[in-house]
Structures are given as structure tokens and as C-alpha cells.
mmCIF file of C-alpha atoms in Angstrom:
data_model
loop_
_atom_site.group_PDB
_atom_site.id
_atom_site.type_symbol
_atom_site.label_atom_id
_atom_site.label_comp_id
_atom_site.label_asym_id
_atom_site.label_seq_id
_atom_site.Cartn_x
_atom_site.Cartn_y
_atom_site.Cartn_z
ATOM 1 C CA MET C 899 2.718 -1.659 52.092
ATOM 2 C CA ASP C 900 2.164 0.164 48.792
ATOM 3 C CA ASP C 901 5.556 0.449 47.112
ATOM 4 C CA ARG C 902 4.371 1.907 43.790
ATOM 5 C CA PRO C 903 6.481 4.929 42.824
ATOM 6 C CA ALA C 904 4.515 8.023 43.762
ATOM 7 C CA SER C 905 5.742 9.728 40.583
ATOM 8 C CA ARG C 906 3.679 7.380 38.394
ATOM 9 C CA VAL C 907 0.472 8.258 40.229
ATOM 10 C CA GLU C 908 1.351 11.946 40.045
ATOM 11 C CA THR C 909 2.247 11.703 36.357
ATOM 12 C CA THR C 910 -1.035 9.946 35.585
ATOM 13 C CA ALA C 911 -3.035 12.550 37.493
ATOM 14 C CA ALA C 912 -1.103 15.346 35.766
ATOM 15 C CA PHE C 913 -1.917 13.818 32.385
ATOM 16 C CA ILE C 914 -5.662 13.997 33.121
ATOM 17 C CA ARG C 915 -5.356 17.536 34.506
ATOM 18 C CA GLY C 916 -3.583 18.568 31.318
ATOM 19 C CA ARG C 917 -6.288 17.034 29.130
ATOM 20 C CA ILE C 918 -8.932 18.932 31.084
ATOM 21 C CA ALA C 919 -6.979 22.213 31.005
ATOM 22 C CA SER C 920 -6.536 21.997 27.227
ATOM 23 C CA ARG C 921 -10.263 21.254 26.791
ATOM 24 C CA ALA C 922 -9.516 17.858 25.279
ATOM 25 C CA LEU C 923 -11.784 16.568 28.073
ATOM 26 C CA ALA C 924 -14.778 18.889 28.462
ATOM 27 C CA ARG C 925 -17.043 19.294 31.494
ATOM 28 C CA GLY C 926 -19.035 16.117 32.011
ATOM 29 C CA ALA C 927 -16.833 14.095 29.669
ATOM 30 C CA ARG C 928 -16.204 10.498 30.614
ATOM 31 C CA LEU C 929 -12.588 9.711 31.424
ATOM 32 C CA PRO C 930 -10.855 6.755 29.772
ATOM 33 C CA SER C 931 -11.501 3.466 31.507
ATOM 34 C CA VAL C 932 -8.918 2.276 33.999
ATOM 35 C CA ARG C 933 -7.802 -0.492 31.643
ATOM 36 C CA GLU C 934 -7.616 1.869 28.642
ATOM 37 C CA LEU C 935 -5.574 4.562 30.386
ATOM 38 C CA ALA C 936 -3.253 1.995 31.963
ATOM 39 C CA ALA C 937 -2.476 0.595 28.525
ATOM 40 C CA LYS C 938 -2.059 4.070 27.013
ATOM 41 C CA LEU C 939 0.375 5.284 29.675
ATOM 42 C CA ASP C 940 2.008 1.888 30.244
ATOM 43 C CA VAL C 941 1.232 1.889 33.971
ATOM 44 C CA SER C 942 -0.600 -0.544 36.225
ATOM 45 C CA LYS C 943 -4.360 -0.411 36.660
ATOM 46 C CA SER C 944 -3.903 0.231 40.377
ATOM 47 C CA THR C 945 -1.838 3.320 39.521
ATOM 48 C CA VAL C 946 -4.706 4.685 37.418
ATOM 49 C CA VAL C 947 -7.251 3.924 40.158
ATOM 50 C CA GLU C 948 -5.164 5.801 42.722
ATOM 51 C CA ALA C 949 -4.704 8.754 40.346
ATOM 52 C CA TYR C 950 -8.461 8.904 39.689
ATOM 53 C CA ASP C 951 -9.174 8.736 43.431
ATOM 54 C CA ARG C 952 -6.743 11.582 44.017
ATOM 55 C CA LEU C 953 -8.406 13.705 41.312
ATOM 56 C CA ALA C 954 -11.819 12.938 42.796
ATOM 57 C CA ALA C 955 -10.595 14.071 46.211
ATOM 58 C CA GLU C 956 -9.432 17.318 44.612
ATOM 59 C CA GLY C 957 -12.845 17.823 43.010
ATOM 60 C CA VAL C 958 -11.407 17.629 39.486
ATOM 61 C CA VAL C 959 -13.405 14.509 38.590
ATOM 62 C CA VAL C 960 -16.402 12.701 40.005
ATOM 63 C CA ALA C 961 -17.053 8.981 40.261
ATOM 64 C CA ARG C 962 -20.386 7.556 39.149
ATOM 65 C CA ARG C 963 -21.133 4.085 40.414
ATOM 66 C CA GLY C 964 -21.157 1.589 37.584
ATOM 67 C CA SER C 965 -20.287 4.234 34.972
ATOM 68 C CA GLY C 966 -16.736 5.353 35.705
ATOM 69 C CA PHE C 967 -15.136 8.744 36.249
ATOM 70 C CA PHE C 968 -16.254 12.043 34.688
ATOM 71 C CA VAL C 969 -14.868 15.582 34.512
ATOM 72 C CA ALA C 970 -16.412 17.759 37.221
ATOM 73 C CA GLY C 971 -16.826 21.511 37.639
ATOM 74 C CA ALA C 972 -18.205 24.214 35.389
ATOM 75 C CA GLY C 973 -14.834 25.356 34.176
ATOM 76 C CA ARG C 974 -14.139 28.564 32.284
ATOM 77 C CA PRO C 975 -15.927 29.326 29.006
ATOM 78 C CA LEU C 976 -14.028 27.948 26.064
ATOM 79 C CA THR C 977 -12.435 30.645 23.902
ATOM 80 C CA LEU C 978 -10.981 30.303 20.418
ATOM 81 C CA SER C 979 -7.512 31.064 21.743
ATOM 82 C CA ALA C 980 -7.745 28.259 24.281
ATOM 83 C CA ALA C 981 -9.203 25.668 21.941
ATOM 84 C CA ASP C 982 -7.078 22.872 20.558
ATOM 85 C CA PRO C 983 -6.135 23.224 16.883
ATOM 86 C CA PRO C 984 -8.416 21.295 14.524
ATOM 87 C CA PRO C 985 -7.408 17.650 14.247
ATOM 88 C CA GLU C 986 -5.370 16.602 11.260
ATOM 89 C CA PRO C 987 -7.282 14.462 8.751
ATOM 90 C CA ALA C 988 -6.489 10.770 8.824
ATOM 91 C CA ILE C 989 -3.924 10.329 6.068
ATOM 92 C CA ASP C 990 -3.845 6.806 4.700
ATOM 93 C CA PRO C 991 -3.460 5.262 1.227
ATOM 94 C CA SER C 992 -7.138 5.824 0.425
ATOM 95 C CA TRP C 993 -6.848 9.510 1.382
ATOM 96 C CA ILE C 994 -3.822 9.874 -0.898
ATOM 97 C CA ASN C 995 -5.672 8.213 -3.781
ATOM 98 C CA ARG C 996 -8.697 10.475 -3.430
ATOM 99 C CA HIS C 997 -6.646 13.655 -3.281
ATOM 100 C CA ALA C 998 -4.326 12.626 -6.105
ATOM 101 C CA MET C 999 -7.346 12.282 -8.389
ATOM 102 C CA THR C 1000 -9.098 15.486 -7.308
ATOM 103 C CA GLY C 1001 -6.233 17.834 -6.452
ATOM 104 C CA ALA C 1002 -5.340 21.059 -8.221
ATOM 105 C CA PRO C 1003 -3.203 20.881 -11.394
ATOM 106 C CA ASP C 1004 -0.097 21.791 -9.391
ATOM 107 C CA PHE C 1005 -0.833 19.175 -6.688
ATOM 108 C CA LEU C 1006 2.339 17.137 -6.186
ATOM 109 C CA CYS C 1007 1.922 13.369 -6.599
ATOM 110 C CA PRO C 1008 5.269 11.737 -5.798
ATOM 111 C CA GLY C 1009 5.340 8.162 -7.019
ATOM 112 C CA ALA C 1010 2.461 8.616 -9.452
ATOM 113 C CA GLY C 1011 4.697 8.743 -12.534
ATOM 114 C CA TRP C 1012 2.590 11.339 -14.337
ATOM 115 C CA LEU C 1013 4.618 13.142 -16.988
ATOM 116 C CA PRO C 1014 4.258 16.889 -17.648
ATOM 117 C CA ASP C 1015 1.872 17.690 -20.492
ATOM 118 C CA SER C 1016 4.678 19.295 -22.503
ATOM 119 C CA TRP C 1017 6.636 16.044 -22.502
ATOM 120 C CA VAL C 1018 3.721 13.951 -23.674
ATOM 121 C CA LEU C 1019 2.685 16.338 -26.448
ATOM 122 C CA ASP C 1020 6.225 16.241 -27.838
ATOM 123 C CA LEU C 1021 6.145 12.437 -28.090
ATOM 124 C CA GLY C 1022 3.583 12.303 -30.881
ATOM 125 C CA VAL C 1023 0.963 10.761 -28.631
ATOM 126 C CA GLN C 1024 -1.835 12.842 -30.130
ATOM 127 C CA ARG C 1025 -1.025 11.576 -33.630
ATOM 128 C CA ALA C 1026 -0.944 7.967 -32.424
ATOM 129 C CA MET C 1027 -4.312 8.389 -30.713
ATOM 130 C CA ARG C 1028 -5.851 9.824 -33.869
ATOM 131 C CA LEU C 1029 -4.572 6.839 -35.844
ATOM 132 C CA ALA C 1030 -6.030 4.460 -33.264
ATOM 133 C CA ALA C 1031 -9.378 6.244 -33.428
ATOM 134 C CA ARG C 1032 -9.497 5.665 -37.189
ATOM 135 C CA ALA C 1033 -8.859 1.921 -36.805
ATOM 136 C CA ASP C 1034 -11.462 -0.723 -37.629
ATOM 137 C CA PHE C 1035 -14.538 0.556 -35.800
ATOM 138 C CA ALA C 1036 -16.470 -2.705 -36.208
ATOM 139 C CA ARG C 1037 -13.757 -4.664 -34.402
ATOM 140 C CA ARG C 1038 -13.583 -2.130 -31.588
ATOM 141 C CA ARG C 1039 -17.307 -2.537 -30.906
ATOM 142 C CA GLN C 1040 -16.878 -6.186 -29.877
ATOM 143 C CA TYR C 1041 -15.294 -7.881 -26.879
ATOM 144 C CA ASP C 1042 -11.746 -8.988 -27.593
ATOM 145 C CA GLU C 1043 -10.429 -12.458 -26.808
ATOM 146 C CA PRO C 1044 -10.267 -13.300 -23.075
ATOM 147 C CA LEU C 1045 -6.486 -12.962 -22.753
ATOM 148 C CA GLY C 1046 -6.561 -9.598 -24.519
ATOM 149 C CA HIS C 1047 -5.698 -8.326 -27.986
ATOM 150 C CA ALA C 1048 -3.194 -10.824 -29.457
ATOM 151 C CA PRO C 1049 -1.005 -8.239 -31.271
ATOM 152 C CA LEU C 1050 -0.721 -6.304 -28.018
ATOM 153 C CA ARG C 1051 0.269 -9.449 -26.111
ATOM 154 C CA ARG C 1052 2.942 -10.151 -28.732
ATOM 155 C CA LEU C 1053 4.232 -6.608 -28.276
ATOM 156 C CA PHE C 1054 4.349 -7.124 -24.519
ATOM 157 C CA SER C 1055 6.301 -10.349 -25.087
ATOM 158 C CA VAL C 1056 8.879 -8.479 -27.180
ATOM 159 C CA ARG C 1057 9.182 -5.655 -24.647
ATOM 160 C CA LEU C 1058 9.639 -8.126 -21.785
ATOM 161 C CA ALA C 1059 12.355 -9.948 -23.724
ATOM 162 C CA GLU C 1060 14.238 -6.646 -24.030
ATOM 163 C CA ARG C 1061 14.464 -6.707 -20.217
ATOM 164 C CA GLY C 1062 15.567 -10.339 -20.116
ATOM 165 C CA VAL C 1063 12.111 -11.694 -19.233
ATOM 166 C CA MET C 1064 11.090 -14.586 -21.465
ATOM 167 C CA ALA C 1065 7.292 -14.908 -21.707
ATOM 168 C CA ASP C 1066 5.333 -16.331 -24.631
ATOM 169 C CA PHE C 1067 2.401 -14.191 -25.703
ATOM 170 C CA ASP C 1068 -0.009 -16.820 -24.315
ATOM 171 C CA GLN C 1069 1.586 -16.367 -20.868
ATOM 172 C CA ILE C 1070 0.434 -12.741 -20.880
ATOM 173 C CA VAL C 1071 -3.000 -11.392 -19.925
ATOM 174 C CA VAL C 1072 -3.911 -7.844 -20.951
ATOM 175 C CA THR C 1073 -5.606 -5.834 -18.196
ATOM 176 C CA ASP C 1074 -7.258 -2.430 -17.979
ATOM 177 C CA SER C 1075 -4.306 -1.115 -15.953
ATOM 178 C CA CYS C 1076 -1.445 -2.222 -13.774
ATOM 179 C CA SER C 1077 -3.742 -1.557 -10.810
ATOM 180 C CA GLN C 1078 -6.175 -4.142 -12.157
ATOM 181 C CA ALA C 1079 -3.290 -6.516 -12.837
ATOM 182 C CA LEU C 1080 -2.178 -6.199 -9.210
ATOM 183 C CA ASP C 1081 -5.735 -6.733 -8.005
ATOM 184 C CA LEU C 1082 -6.225 -9.867 -10.116
ATOM 185 C CA ALA C 1083 -2.842 -11.263 -9.096
ATOM 186 C CA CYS C 1084 -3.590 -10.717 -5.400
ATOM 187 C CA ARG C 1085 -7.049 -12.269 -5.728
ATOM 188 C CA PHE C 1086 -5.478 -15.284 -7.408
ATOM 189 C CA LEU C 1087 -2.471 -15.732 -5.128
ATOM 190 C CA LEU C 1088 -3.843 -14.778 -1.707
ATOM 191 C CA SER C 1089 -6.414 -15.927 0.823
ATOM 192 C CA PRO C 1090 -7.669 -14.004 3.882
ATOM 193 C CA ASN C 1091 -5.203 -14.038 6.805
ATOM 194 C CA ASP C 1092 -2.204 -14.790 4.589
ATOM 195 C CA THR C 1093 0.940 -12.801 5.355
ATOM 196 C CA VAL C 1094 2.440 -10.531 2.701
ATOM 197 C CA VAL C 1095 5.815 -8.769 2.832
ATOM 198 C CA VAL C 1096 6.244 -5.319 1.256
ATOM 199 C CA ASP C 1097 9.150 -2.898 1.084
ATOM 200 C CA ASP C 1098 9.396 0.052 3.465
ATOM 201 C CA PRO C 1099 8.751 2.424 1.816
ATOM 202 C CA CYS C 1100 6.637 1.028 -0.988
ATOM 203 C CA TYR C 1101 4.004 2.218 -3.463
ATOM 204 C CA PHE C 1102 1.292 3.545 -1.150
ATOM 205 C CA ASN C 1103 -1.556 1.765 -2.932
ATOM 206 C CA PHE C 1104 -0.041 -1.635 -2.109
ATOM 207 C CA HIS C 1105 -1.375 -1.137 1.419
ATOM 208 C CA SER C 1106 -4.917 -0.343 0.231
ATOM 209 C CA LEU C 1107 -4.909 -3.353 -2.064
ATOM 210 C CA LEU C 1108 -3.656 -5.734 0.610
ATOM 211 C CA ARG C 1109 -6.105 -4.391 3.170
ATOM 212 C CA ALA C 1110 -8.916 -5.151 0.711
ATOM 213 C CA ASN C 1111 -7.624 -8.723 0.500
ATOM 214 C CA ARG C 1112 -7.724 -9.053 4.325
ATOM 215 C CA VAL C 1113 -4.114 -10.138 4.721
ATOM 216 C CA THR C 1114 -1.434 -9.359 7.292
ATOM 217 C CA VAL C 1115 1.275 -6.987 6.053
ATOM 218 C CA VAL C 1116 4.894 -7.128 7.227
ATOM 219 C CA THR C 1117 7.532 -4.664 6.007
ATOM 220 C CA VAL C 1118 11.214 -4.972 5.187
ATOM 221 C CA PRO C 1119 13.584 -1.966 4.868
ATOM 222 C CA MET C 1120 14.506 -0.741 1.388
ATOM 223 C CA THR C 1121 18.128 0.196 0.609
ATOM 224 C CA PRO C 1122 19.728 1.870 -2.446
ATOM 225 C CA ASP C 1123 20.543 -1.628 -3.771
ATOM 226 C CA GLY C 1124 17.146 -3.192 -3.149
ATOM 227 C CA PRO C 1125 15.537 -4.753 -0.088
ATOM 228 C CA ASP C 1126 17.648 -5.399 3.002
ATOM 229 C CA VAL C 1127 18.266 -9.100 2.374
ATOM 230 C CA ALA C 1128 19.315 -9.835 5.962
ATOM 231 C CA ALA C 1129 16.051 -8.362 7.234
ATOM 232 C CA LEU C 1130 14.146 -10.156 4.485
ATOM 233 C CA GLU C 1131 15.615 -13.483 5.557
ATOM 234 C CA ARG C 1132 14.544 -12.861 9.164
ATOM 235 C CA VAL C 1133 11.039 -11.860 8.090
ATOM 236 C CA PHE C 1134 10.654 -14.911 5.854
ATOM 237 C CA ALA C 1135 11.801 -17.223 8.661
ATOM 238 C CA GLU C 1136 9.689 -15.613 11.388
ATOM 239 C CA HIS C 1137 6.436 -14.842 9.559
ATOM 240 C CA ARG C 1138 6.382 -17.549 6.842
ATOM 241 C CA PRO C 1139 4.653 -15.257 4.328
ATOM 242 C CA ARG C 1140 2.694 -16.398 1.323
ATOM 243 C CA LEU C 1141 3.861 -13.535 -0.897
ATOM 244 C CA TYR C 1142 6.515 -10.848 -1.297
ATOM 245 C CA LEU C 1143 5.093 -7.850 -3.180
ATOM 246 C CA THR C 1144 7.834 -5.615 -4.568
ATOM 247 C CA THR C 1145 8.776 -3.488 -7.561
ATOM 248 C CA GLY C 1146 11.120 -4.486 -10.362
ATOM 249 C CA GLY C 1147 13.608 -2.123 -11.985
ATOM 250 C CA LEU C 1148 12.984 1.395 -10.696
ATOM 251 C CA HIS C 1149 11.620 1.202 -7.171
ATOM 252 C CA ASN C 1150 8.547 3.240 -6.282
ATOM 253 C CA PRO C 1151 8.874 5.676 -4.522
ATOM 254 C CA THR C 1152 12.659 5.766 -3.933
ATOM 255 C CA GLY C 1153 13.840 5.316 -7.531
ATOM 256 C CA ALA C 1154 16.441 2.792 -6.358
ATOM 257 C CA THR C 1155 17.595 0.119 -8.793
ATOM 258 C CA PRO C 1156 18.258 -3.330 -7.301
ATOM 259 C CA ALA C 1157 21.747 -4.745 -7.643
ATOM 260 C CA ALA C 1158 21.939 -8.039 -9.535
ATOM 261 C CA ALA C 1159 23.387 -9.751 -6.449
ATOM 262 C CA THR C 1160 20.419 -8.559 -4.387
ATOM 263 C CA VAL C 1161 17.943 -9.899 -6.943
ATOM 264 C CA HIS C 1162 19.704 -13.286 -6.912
ATOM 265 C CA ARG C 1163 19.644 -13.371 -3.104
ATOM 266 C CA VAL C 1164 15.959 -12.408 -2.902
ATOM 267 C CA LEU C 1165 14.996 -15.170 -5.302
ATOM 268 C CA ARG C 1166 17.111 -17.723 -3.433
ATOM 269 C CA LEU C 1167 15.454 -16.758 -0.129
ATOM 270 C CA ALA C 1168 12.025 -17.065 -1.725
ATOM 271 C CA GLU C 1169 12.895 -20.553 -2.922
ATOM 272 C CA GLU C 1170 14.265 -21.588 0.488
ATOM 273 C CA HIS C 1171 11.162 -20.362 2.324
ATOM 274 C CA ASP C 1172 8.609 -21.212 -0.394
ATOM 275 C CA VAL C 1173 7.461 -17.604 -0.857
ATOM 276 C CA LEU C 1174 5.739 -16.408 -4.031
ATOM 277 C CA ILE C 1175 6.801 -13.068 -5.535
ATOM 278 C CA LEU C 1176 4.632 -10.452 -7.224
ATOM 279 C CA GLU C 1177 6.896 -8.085 -9.179
ATOM 280 C CA ASP C 1178 5.443 -4.715 -10.219
ATOM 281 C CA ASP C 1179 7.430 -3.418 -13.214
ATOM 282 C CA THR C 1180 5.278 -0.354 -13.889
ATOM 283 C CA PHE C 1181 8.155 2.074 -14.437
ATOM 284 C CA ALA C 1182 10.204 -0.064 -16.832
ATOM 285 C CA ASP C 1183 9.858 2.532 -19.620
ATOM 286 C CA PHE C 1184 11.772 5.083 -17.544
ATOM 287 C CA GLU C 1185 14.850 2.935 -16.912
ATOM 288 C CA ALA C 1186 17.804 3.909 -19.123
ATOM 289 C CA GLU C 1187 19.390 0.444 -18.969
ATOM 290 C CA PRO C 1188 17.359 -2.611 -17.888
ATOM 291 C CA SER C 1189 18.368 -3.937 -14.486
ATOM 292 C CA THR C 1190 17.966 -7.557 -13.424
ATOM 293 C CA ARG C 1191 14.347 -8.637 -12.980
ATOM 294 C CA LEU C 1192 13.175 -11.345 -10.604
ATOM 295 C CA ALA C 1193 10.986 -12.756 -13.373
ATOM 296 C CA ALA C 1194 14.019 -12.992 -15.663
ATOM 297 C CA LEU C 1195 15.931 -15.192 -13.216
ATOM 298 C CA ASP C 1196 12.945 -17.224 -12.068
ATOM 299 C CA GLY C 1197 11.316 -18.043 -15.391
ATOM 300 C CA PHE C 1198 7.843 -17.649 -13.833
ATOM 301 C CA ARG C 1199 8.142 -20.606 -11.484
ATOM 302 C CA ARG C 1200 7.245 -18.547 -8.402
ATOM 303 C CA VAL C 1201 7.281 -14.995 -9.780
ATOM 304 C CA VAL C 1202 4.288 -13.222 -11.303
ATOM 305 C CA GLN C 1203 5.050 -9.937 -13.038
ATOM 306 C CA VAL C 1204 2.658 -7.059 -13.692
ATOM 307 C CA GLY C 1205 3.267 -3.822 -15.537
ATOM 308 C CA SER C 1206 1.858 -0.882 -17.428
ATOM 309 C CA ALA C 1207 1.948 0.117 -21.080
ATOM 310 C CA THR C 1208 0.904 3.712 -20.616
ATOM 311 C CA LYS C 1209 3.024 5.436 -17.959
ATOM 312 C CA ALA C 1210 5.083 7.067 -20.718
ATOM 313 C CA VAL C 1211 2.069 8.410 -22.622
ATOM 314 C CA GLY C 1212 -0.551 9.377 -20.055
ATOM 315 C CA ALA C 1213 -2.174 8.173 -16.855
ATOM 316 C CA ALA C 1214 -5.679 8.206 -18.357
ATOM 317 C CA LEU C 1215 -4.746 5.691 -21.066
ATOM 318 C CA ARG C 1216 -5.245 2.569 -19.007
ATOM 319 C CA CYS C 1217 -3.501 -0.616 -20.112
ATOM 320 C CA GLY C 1218 -1.489 -3.186 -18.205
ATOM 321 C CA TYR C 1219 -0.537 -6.842 -18.191
ATOM 322 C CA ILE C 1220 0.042 -9.923 -16.061
ATOM 323 C CA ALA C 1221 2.765 -12.402 -17.014
ATOM 324 C CA ALA C 1222 2.770 -15.728 -15.180
ATOM 325 C CA ARG C 1223 3.425 -19.426 -15.514
ATOM 326 C CA GLN C 1224 1.336 -21.025 -18.235
ATOM 327 C CA SER C 1225 -0.688 -23.257 -15.901
ATOM 328 C CA TRP C 1226 -1.958 -20.234 -13.939
ATOM 329 C CA ILE C 1227 -3.178 -18.219 -16.920
ATOM 330 C CA PRO C 1228 -6.646 -19.850 -17.294
ATOM 331 C CA GLN C 1229 -7.541 -19.120 -13.654
ATOM 332 C CA ILE C 1230 -6.305 -15.534 -13.928
ATOM 333 C CA VAL C 1231 -8.373 -15.081 -17.085
ATOM 334 C CA ASP C 1232 -11.448 -16.457 -15.300
ATOM 335 C CA LEU C 1233 -10.980 -13.846 -12.553
ATOM 336 C CA LYS C 1234 -10.601 -11.131 -15.162
ATOM 337 C CA LEU C 1235 -13.789 -12.163 -16.952
ATOM 338 C CA ALA C 1236 -15.678 -12.397 -13.664
ATOM 339 C CA THR C 1237 -14.772 -8.830 -12.739
ATOM 340 C CA THR C 1238 -14.533 -6.917 -16.038
ATOM 341 C CA MET C 1239 -15.613 -9.215 -18.905
ATOM 342 C CA GLY C 1240 -12.966 -7.742 -21.206
ATOM 343 C CA ASN C 1241 -10.683 -4.850 -22.063
ATOM 344 C CA SER C 1242 -11.349 -1.671 -23.999
ATOM 345 C CA ALA C 1243 -10.877 -2.404 -27.694
#
């Protein structure tokens, strides 16, 4: 005896009737397969079969041997008032990137870190750029050394030390941007099918970058004091990730600053579970007082840090860095040369 609840069959049939009435399924349209609709509505396949048979008996759909079920009947002419609203565009990290670059001047870009023009002009940036343009033209026509301009790497070393991060200038690779630094670091650290943990929420472009590297992404909740360490411990134990990709200092997009105790705990968990850490310190220039960095506590044993030199002066002035353990630098440089040859002089 069939003991399936009649309501499930009726609900399934009503779902199809509703799709037809709203013109989501037009005359002659093929209905979802039995397996597909069963999965969508979380019902058994036999429930879907019975619902389709009932609709066929009512003349709402017709069965075609070997092809499935199709919407029957001429139906009323479709009017604009009856039509479904246009579908929303698929919004993903790539969509956000495209629109951030092509939007109107007043287009809001939360998390982009672009300063108002009035702020930048007051900082003397134009004067500094004019001075740079008058620098040794002959030198600027040539490729710089593979690691990047040595005086700039020394400056990065000094700036990192101000945040408690000790990195010799030959542990630092200059990149065209922090985005390139992230890309090179991911290429170096990851292989396809690795698992990577990111914060939720996180910088939206992390997802695009990780998708390009063909890895599995797992998220951990973000709190005002940093990542939820209890959740992070569970994720590390369950998924055994290769990498934790996070932000140092000011978190993007929440603006949260990690508590020192949280940073200590995150690093301890990474050591216990043998997880590498990629720390994005792009917004360091906007932090009033430096908070504790993962790279500062770790000493570049398992942490790689990337950052930007130009967030405070303008998004179009592209310059970033990678700081890592000394033994990794030659391989990172090889990746940089393979993809860009060198930096702008």
C-alpha cells in the first residue's frame, strides 16, 4: 500500500502549476527530470513521478516516451504585466571587479581602499610624482634586479620593522601590486585540489584568486577580535587545509583589528595542524597604532606576508611586496620573472 503523504505529491504538482502560471515554464517547455526535481524539492523520485502523472491526467503536461514531460496547452498570450521580472545578474567576485573598474565616479566600492581625490592632492603626491619623473631616465629604461629595486626593498624592511615584522631586505620581493603578490604567493604555496581557509567575510577577490588556483575554499566566521578561533580549530582538524589566507592589521572588509591573544592562538593552531598562513597587510598605512601581526610572531617560518605601498597615495600607482622565509625567495622570484619579467622602474 502506498503510504507516501498525499501532501508531498500535491505540493510537487502545485509547484509545477505555479511555474507554468508564472510563465517560468512556457508552452512546450521540458519539465525538470524526475531526479532533478526530486533533489530540488527534497522529495522522493516516486513522489515526482506521481505528481507528473497527476498533471498529465489533468492535461497540464504531456509525456513523451523517452524524452520526459513537457508543458501542454496553448495557454494565454504572455503580457508584460504577467511576465516575470528580468533575472538579476550573477553577482560574483569577477562581476564586482569589472564594475569597480568601470563604474561611475560616485560608484561605491566598499573594501577597495580608494581615498577621495581631495585627500590625495593634499598629501603632496603630485610633487613626489614630479620628482620621480625627473629621476635618472637611463636607469628607468632598464629592467631592475629580479627581487626589485634595492632601495625600495630596504624601505619596505624599515616599514615592516615599525609593525614588529623583522625581514631583511633580501627576504622581500617587490611586485607590481599586492594583487600580484597574492597571485605569486598562491602559485608558490598551492597545488590544485588543496584546501584553503578564508575569513567570512573576506576581501572578495580572494575567492576569484583561489578559484583560479583550482583549490577548495572553506570559510571561518570573523569576529570583532579576529577569526573565531574555536571554529578555526574545528576547520583545521576536519579539513586539514594547506593554507589559511587572512588579512593582518585592519581586516577587509570589516575593519576589525585582531586581538593579540587571537593572533597568538591562530599561529599556535597553524603550528599544531601544519597549516601555512598567507597574511595580506594591504591596509597597514591606515592603522593608527600597529596591531600584532602573524608574521611578527612567526618570524616567517610558516607565514608569508604581502602588502601594498600605494593604498595611501592612489590605486593606479601599483606597487606591492612579498616577504617570506629566505629559502623560498629564489622560487618566488622565478615565478615573478616567468610571469612579468620585472617591475616598472
